[in-house]
């Protein structure tokens, strides 16, 4: 059943047409191009077309035990960068995950229907265990349950995320189905990724390995200045160049073209593709163009970050109004959930 119809049935309200979108980003440092193209850019694009909730996942960031002195600043950083990138608190509900305790209650309840075996098989969990064998905490294991709680607490239909989060989204659908069928009530709709380019995005790192990530040390940040961006791009890993016309691209070069397709116009992409195909490509020119086109997108955002970050009065207003709206929606869901499970007042 399409999500909108499902919602209409749930609320028994034929006038309800606006579907709900929800997404979040962990508060661990500045946002990079992966966060921007995988998530934030789409948040901005859809904020006036849907009933949107965008939040800062500060509880999720606790799996790595940030120092208390840094914790608040990290949350503030993401909030300032959300706003600088164009999120409008008048259009979307912007809030901090820990300000909405209903999320944590739903997390406890969903943990009862989440099985350890399926959580242990999650790709991100296995990756974290490999990377940090000394910090395999239970929060890491149940990370997808908390993420499902974020999504289900507002009964979201759409969740714009990058490719790396798709398995978590699939698990949220599993928990929604399991809950509905266990209790025989359709409390939760099934949420799907909201993608605009055919498939979910994976922004590569510039070091030739995998995806751009905060912990991979390969990020270009919205907060980077022009010099830093140019330096990072000029240092990107390349090879000795094509020797045969029209040869397939090795991964490191494909990565540069993936970035180029995200930030440059079609004629620029076509120009460098032709140069690759006739073996006359000069990587220095390609990188210079790439750095320039990245700056065109990120510098106007960067310019606004500091002023917003330092405007505490404005930020507290945004956070308070987001919290109230998010809690109203969350507690309505929780009432349905508690009723379905069998909690009754004495
Ligand atoms: P996080 O904080 O790691 O990343 C935030 C968003 O950025 C996307 N992303 C990328 N997209 C493309 N290429 C990349 N290299 C790249 N790196 C990051 C992620 O896919 C994500 O959309 N668990 C989530 C946060 C979260 C959440 C949620 C998201 C918590 N609860 C509920 C949606 C709904 C996370 O760690 O994202």
Coordinates of C-alpha atoms and ligand atoms in Angstrom, one line a residue:
X1 CA 0.0 0.0 0.0
X2 CA 1.5 3.4 -0.9
X3 CA 2.7 5.3 2.2
X4 CA 0.3 8.2 1.9
X5 CA -2.7 5.9 1.7
X6 CA -1.4 4.0 4.6
X7 CA -1.2 7.2 6.7
X8 CA -4.6 8.4 5.6
X9 CA -6.0 5.0 6.8
X10 CA -4.1 5.3 10.1
X11 CA -5.4 8.8 10.9
X12 CA -8.8 8.1 9.3
X13 CA -8.5 11.5 7.7
X14 CA -9.2 12.0 4.1
X15 CA -7.8 15.5 4.1
X16 CA -4.4 14.4 5.2
X17 CA -2.1 14.6 2.2
X18 CA 1.3 15.8 3.3
X19 CA 3.6 12.9 3.9
X20 CA 6.2 12.9 6.6
X21 CA 10.0 13.1 6.0
X22 CA 12.5 12.5 8.7
X23 CA 16.3 12.3 8.8
X24 CA 19.2 13.0 11.1
X25 CA 23.0 13.4 11.2
X26 CA 25.2 12.4 14.1
X27 CA 26.9 15.2 16.0
X28 CA 30.5 14.2 15.5
X29 CA 32.5 17.1 14.0
X30 CA 31.8 19.3 10.9
X31 CA 29.6 18.1 8.0
X32 CA 31.5 16.9 4.9
X33 CA 30.5 16.6 1.2
X34 CA 29.2 13.0 1.9
X35 CA 26.7 14.4 4.5
X36 CA 25.9 17.3 2.1
X37 CA 25.2 15.3 -1.1
X38 CA 24.0 12.2 0.7
X39 CA 21.6 14.0 2.9
X40 CA 21.5 17.7 3.7
X41 CA 21.2 19.0 0.2
X42 CA 18.0 16.9 -0.2
X43 CA 16.7 18.1 3.2
X44 CA 16.8 21.6 1.9
X45 CA 15.2 20.7 -1.4
X46 CA 12.2 19.1 0.2
X47 CA 11.6 21.1 3.3
X48 CA 8.6 22.9 1.9
X49 CA 7.0 20.0 0.1
X50 CA 6.6 17.6 3.1
X51 CA 6.0 17.6 6.8
X52 CA 9.7 17.5 7.7
X53 CA 11.6 16.5 10.8
X54 CA 15.4 17.0 10.7
X55 CA 17.3 16.3 13.9
X56 CA 20.8 16.1 15.4
X57 CA 21.6 12.5 16.5
X58 CA 23.4 13.3 19.7
X59 CA 22.5 10.0 21.4
X60 CA 23.9 8.1 18.5
X61 CA 27.2 10.0 18.8
X62 CA 27.6 8.6 22.4
X63 CA 28.8 5.2 21.1
X64 CA 32.3 6.7 20.8
X65 CA 32.2 8.4 24.2
X66 CA 32.9 12.1 23.3
X67 CA 34.4 14.2 26.1
X68 CA 31.7 16.2 27.9
X69 CA 33.5 19.5 27.1
X70 CA 33.1 18.8 23.4
X71 CA 29.6 17.3 23.4
X72 CA 27.5 20.5 23.3
X73 CA 29.8 22.2 20.8
X74 CA 29.4 19.3 18.4
X75 CA 25.6 19.5 18.6
X76 CA 25.8 23.3 18.1
X77 CA 28.1 22.8 15.1
X78 CA 25.6 20.6 13.2
X79 CA 22.7 22.9 14.0
X80 CA 24.6 25.9 12.7
X81 CA 25.6 24.0 9.6
X82 CA 22.1 22.8 9.0
X83 CA 20.9 26.4 9.1
X84 CA 23.7 27.8 7.1
X85 CA 23.0 25.2 4.3
X86 CA 19.5 26.6 4.1
X87 CA 17.3 24.6 6.5
X88 CA 14.5 26.8 7.6
X89 CA 13.0 26.3 11.1
X90 CA 9.8 27.9 9.9
X91 CA 9.4 25.1 7.3
X92 CA 10.9 22.1 8.9
X93 CA 11.0 20.9 12.5
X94 CA 14.6 21.0 13.6
X95 CA 15.4 19.4 16.9
X96 CA 18.0 17.6 19.0
X97 CA 17.4 13.9 19.5
X98 CA 18.0 13.9 23.3
X99 CA 15.4 16.7 23.7
X100 CA 12.7 14.2 22.8
X101 CA 12.7 11.5 25.5
X102 CA 9.8 9.7 23.7
X103 CA 12.5 8.5 21.3
X104 CA 14.3 6.7 24.1
X105 CA 11.2 5.2 25.4
X106 CA 10.3 3.8 22.0
X107 CA 13.9 2.5 21.7
X108 CA 13.3 0.4 24.9
X109 CA 10.1 -1.0 23.6
X110 CA 11.5 -1.8 20.1
X111 CA 14.5 -3.5 21.7
X112 CA 12.0 -6.2 22.9
X113 CA 11.3 -7.1 19.3
X114 CA 14.8 -6.7 17.9
X115 CA 16.8 -10.0 17.8
X116 CA 20.5 -10.1 18.7
X117 CA 21.3 -12.3 15.7
X118 CA 20.0 -9.8 13.2
X119 CA 21.7 -6.9 14.9
X120 CA 25.1 -8.8 14.9
X121 CA 24.8 -9.3 11.2
X122 CA 24.5 -5.6 10.5
X123 CA 27.3 -4.5 8.1
X124 CA 28.0 -1.3 10.1
X125 CA 28.2 -3.2 13.4
X126 CA 30.7 -5.7 11.9
X127 CA 32.8 -2.9 10.6
X128 CA 32.9 -1.1 13.9
X129 CA 33.8 -4.3 15.7
X130 CA 36.7 -4.7 13.3
X131 CA 37.8 -1.0 13.6
X132 CA 37.4 -0.7 17.4
X133 CA 37.5 -4.2 19.1
X134 CA 38.0 -2.5 22.5
X135 CA 34.7 -0.6 22.4
X136 CA 32.0 -3.0 21.3
X137 CA 29.3 -1.5 23.5
X138 CA 25.6 -2.5 23.5
X139 CA 24.7 0.9 22.1
X140 CA 26.7 0.0 19.0
X141 CA 24.8 -3.3 18.7
X142 CA 21.4 -1.7 19.1
X143 CA 22.3 1.4 17.0
X144 CA 19.7 0.4 14.3
X145 CA 17.0 0.1 16.9
X146 CA 17.6 3.6 18.1
X147 CA 17.6 4.8 14.4
X148 CA 14.3 2.9 13.9
X149 CA 12.9 4.7 16.9
X150 CA 13.9 8.0 15.4
X151 CA 12.0 7.1 12.2
X152 CA 9.0 5.5 13.7
X153 CA 8.4 8.0 16.4
X154 CA 7.1 10.4 13.8
X155 CA 5.7 7.6 11.6
X156 CA 7.9 8.9 8.8
X157 CA 7.2 7.8 5.2
X158 CA 10.4 9.0 3.7
X159 CA 14.0 9.1 5.0
X160 CA 16.6 10.8 2.8
X161 CA 19.9 9.1 3.6
X162 CA 23.1 8.1 1.8
X163 CA 23.8 4.6 0.6
X164 CA 25.6 3.6 3.8
X165 CA 22.4 3.9 5.9
X166 CA 20.1 1.8 3.6
X167 CA 20.5 -1.4 5.7
X168 CA 19.5 0.5 8.8
X169 CA 16.4 1.8 7.0
X170 CA 15.6 -1.8 5.9
X171 CA 15.8 -2.8 9.6
X172 CA 13.4 0.0 10.5
X173 CA 10.9 -1.4 8.0
X174 CA 11.4 -4.9 9.6
X175 CA 10.6 -3.5 13.1
X176 CA 7.6 -1.6 11.8
X177 CA 6.2 -4.7 10.2
X178 CA 7.0 -6.9 13.1
X179 CA 5.4 -4.5 15.6
X180 CA 2.2 -4.1 13.5
X181 CA 1.8 -7.8 13.0
X182 CA 2.7 -8.7 16.6
X183 CA 0.1 -6.4 18.1
X184 CA -2.4 -6.5 15.2
X185 CA -2.6 -2.8 14.7
X186 CA -1.2 -0.7 11.9
X187 CA 0.7 1.8 14.0
X188 CA 3.7 2.3 11.8
X189 CA 4.1 2.9 8.1
X190 CA 7.1 1.5 6.3
X191 CA 9.7 4.2 5.5
X192 CA 11.7 4.4 2.3
X193 CA 14.8 6.3 1.2
X194 CA 14.0 9.5 -0.7
X195 CA 16.4 9.7 -3.6
X196 CA 16.5 12.1 -6.5
X197 CA 19.1 10.6 -8.8
X198 CA 17.8 7.1 -9.4
X199 CA 19.8 5.5 -6.6
X200 CA 21.3 6.4 -3.2
X201 CA 24.5 8.3 -3.2
X202 CA 27.9 7.3 -2.0
X203 CA 30.4 10.2 -2.0
X204 CA 33.9 8.7 -2.3
X205 CA 37.0 9.9 -0.3
X206 CA 39.9 11.6 -2.1
X207 CA 42.4 9.0 -0.8
X208 CA 41.2 6.4 -3.2
X209 CA 39.6 4.3 -0.5
X210 CA 35.9 3.8 0.0
X211 CA 33.5 6.5 1.1
X212 CA 34.1 10.0 2.5
X213 CA 33.7 9.7 6.2
X214 CA 34.4 11.7 9.4
X215 CA 36.4 8.9 10.9
X216 CA 38.3 8.1 7.6
X217 CA 40.3 11.4 7.7
X218 CA 39.5 11.9 4.0
X219 CA 36.7 14.5 4.2
X220 CA 36.2 17.9 2.6
X221 CA 34.1 19.9 5.0
X222 CA 31.5 22.6 4.5
X223 CA 33.6 24.5 7.0
X224 CA 36.9 24.3 5.0
X225 CA 38.2 27.5 3.4
X226 CA 39.3 27.8 -0.2
X227 CA 42.9 27.1 0.5
X228 CA 42.2 24.0 2.5
X229 CA 39.8 22.6 -0.1
X230 CA 42.3 23.3 -3.0
X231 CA 45.1 21.6 -1.0
X232 CA 43.0 18.5 -0.3
X233 CA 41.8 18.2 -3.9
X234 CA 45.3 18.7 -5.4
X235 CA 46.6 15.9 -3.1
X236 CA 43.9 13.4 -4.3
X237 CA 45.3 10.1 -5.3
X238 CA 45.6 9.5 -9.1
X239 CA 47.6 7.2 -11.4
X240 CA 50.0 7.7 -14.3
X241 CA 47.1 8.3 -16.8
X242 CA 45.4 6.2 -19.5
X243 CA 47.5 4.7 -22.3
X244 CA 44.8 3.3 -24.5
X245 CA 41.8 5.3 -25.8
X246 CA 38.5 4.7 -24.1
X247 CA 39.9 2.5 -21.4
X248 CA 38.0 1.8 -18.2
X249 CA 38.7 4.1 -15.3
X250 CA 40.5 2.7 -12.2
X251 CA 38.7 3.4 -9.0
X252 CA 40.7 6.4 -7.9
X253 CA 40.0 8.2 -11.1
X254 CA 36.3 7.1 -11.1
X255 CA 36.1 8.8 -7.7
X256 CA 37.3 12.1 -9.0
X257 CA 34.7 11.9 -11.8
X258 CA 32.0 11.0 -9.3
X259 CA 32.8 14.2 -7.4
X260 CA 32.9 16.2 -10.6
X261 CA 29.5 14.9 -11.5
X262 CA 28.2 16.1 -8.2
X263 CA 29.6 19.6 -8.2
X264 CA 30.3 20.6 -11.9
X265 CA 28.0 21.3 -14.8
X266 CA 27.5 18.7 -17.6
X267 CA 29.8 20.5 -20.1
X268 CA 32.7 20.3 -17.6
X269 CA 32.1 16.6 -17.0
X270 CA 31.9 15.9 -20.8
X271 CA 35.1 17.9 -21.4
X272 CA 37.2 15.8 -19.0
X273 CA 35.5 12.6 -20.1
X274 CA 36.6 13.3 -23.6
X275 CA 40.1 14.1 -22.4
X276 CA 40.2 10.8 -20.6
X277 CA 38.9 8.9 -23.6
X278 CA 41.5 10.4 -26.0
X279 CA 44.3 10.0 -23.4
X280 CA 45.1 13.7 -23.2
X281 CA 43.8 14.3 -19.7
X282 CA 45.9 16.4 -17.3
X283 CA 44.9 15.5 -13.7
X284 CA 46.2 18.9 -12.5
X285 CA 43.6 20.7 -14.6
X286 CA 40.9 18.3 -13.6
X287 CA 41.7 18.8 -9.9
X288 CA 41.9 22.6 -10.2
X289 CA 38.4 22.7 -11.8
X290 CA 37.0 20.2 -9.2
X291 CA 38.4 22.4 -6.3
X292 CA 36.9 25.5 -7.9
X293 CA 33.5 23.9 -8.4
X294 CA 33.4 22.5 -4.8
X295 CA 34.2 26.0 -3.5
X296 CA 31.4 27.5 -5.5
X297 CA 29.0 25.3 -3.5
X298 CA 30.6 25.2 -0.1
X299 CA 32.0 28.7 0.4
X300 CA 28.6 30.5 0.5
X301 CA 27.5 28.0 3.2
X302 CA 30.8 28.4 5.1
X303 CA 30.4 32.2 5.1
X304 CA 27.3 31.9 7.2
X305 CA 28.3 29.3 9.7
X306 CA 30.2 31.4 12.3
X307 CA 27.6 34.1 12.6
X308 CA 24.9 31.5 13.2
X309 CA 27.0 29.5 15.6
X310 CA 27.6 32.5 17.7
X311 CA 24.0 33.6 17.8
X312 CA 23.0 31.7 21.0
X313 CA 19.6 33.6 21.3
X314 CA 18.6 32.5 17.8
X315 CA 19.8 28.9 18.3
X316 CA 17.9 28.5 21.6
X317 CA 14.7 29.7 19.9
X318 CA 15.1 27.3 17.0
X319 CA 15.8 24.4 19.4
X320 CA 13.0 25.1 21.8
X321 CA 10.4 25.4 19.0
X322 CA 11.7 22.3 17.3
X323 CA 11.6 20.4 20.5
X324 CA 8.0 21.3 21.3
X325 CA 6.8 20.3 17.8
X326 CA 8.8 17.1 17.8
X327 CA 7.5 16.1 21.2
X328 CA 3.9 16.7 20.3
X329 CA 4.2 14.4 17.3
X330 CA 6.3 11.9 19.3
X331 CA 3.9 11.6 22.2
X332 CA 1.0 11.1 19.9
X333 CA 2.8 8.1 18.4
X334 CA 3.8 6.8 21.8
X335 CA 0.2 6.9 23.0
X336 CA -0.7 4.6 20.1
X337 CA 2.2 2.3 20.8
X338 CA 1.5 2.0 24.5
X339 CA -2.1 1.3 23.8
X340 CA -1.2 -1.4 21.3
X341 CA 1.2 -3.1 23.7
X342 CA -1.4 -3.1 26.5
X343 CA -0.2 -0.4 28.9
X344 CA -3.3 0.8 30.8
X345 CA -3.8 3.5 33.4
X346 CA -4.8 2.4 36.9
Ligands
LIG1 P1 25.8 10.0 9.7 O1 25.9 11.0 10.7 O2 27.0 9.0 9.5 O3 25.6 10.6 8.2 C1 24.6 11.5 8.0 C2 24.0 11.4 6.6 O4 25.1 11.6 5.7 C3 25.1 10.5 4.8 N1 26.5 10.2 4.4 C4 26.9 10.0 3.1 N2 26.2 9.9 2.0 C5 26.9 9.7 0.9 N3 28.3 9.5 0.8 C6 29.0 9.5 2.0 N4 30.3 9.4 1.9 C7 28.3 9.8 3.2 N5 28.7 9.8 4.5 C8 27.6 10.1 5.2 C9 24.5 9.3 5.6 O5 24.1 8.3 4.7 C10 23.5 10.0 6.3 O6 22.3 10.1 5.5 N6 22.7 6.7 11.6 C11 22.8 7.9 10.9 C12 22.1 9.1 11.7 C13 20.7 8.8 12.0 C14 19.6 8.8 11.2 C15 18.5 8.4 12.0 C16 19.4 9.0 9.8 C17 20.3 8.5 13.3 N7 19.0 8.3 13.3 C18 17.2 8.3 11.5 C19 18.1 8.9 9.3 C20 17.1 8.6 10.1 C21 24.2 8.2 10.7 O7 25.1 7.8 11.4 O8 24.5 9.1 9.8

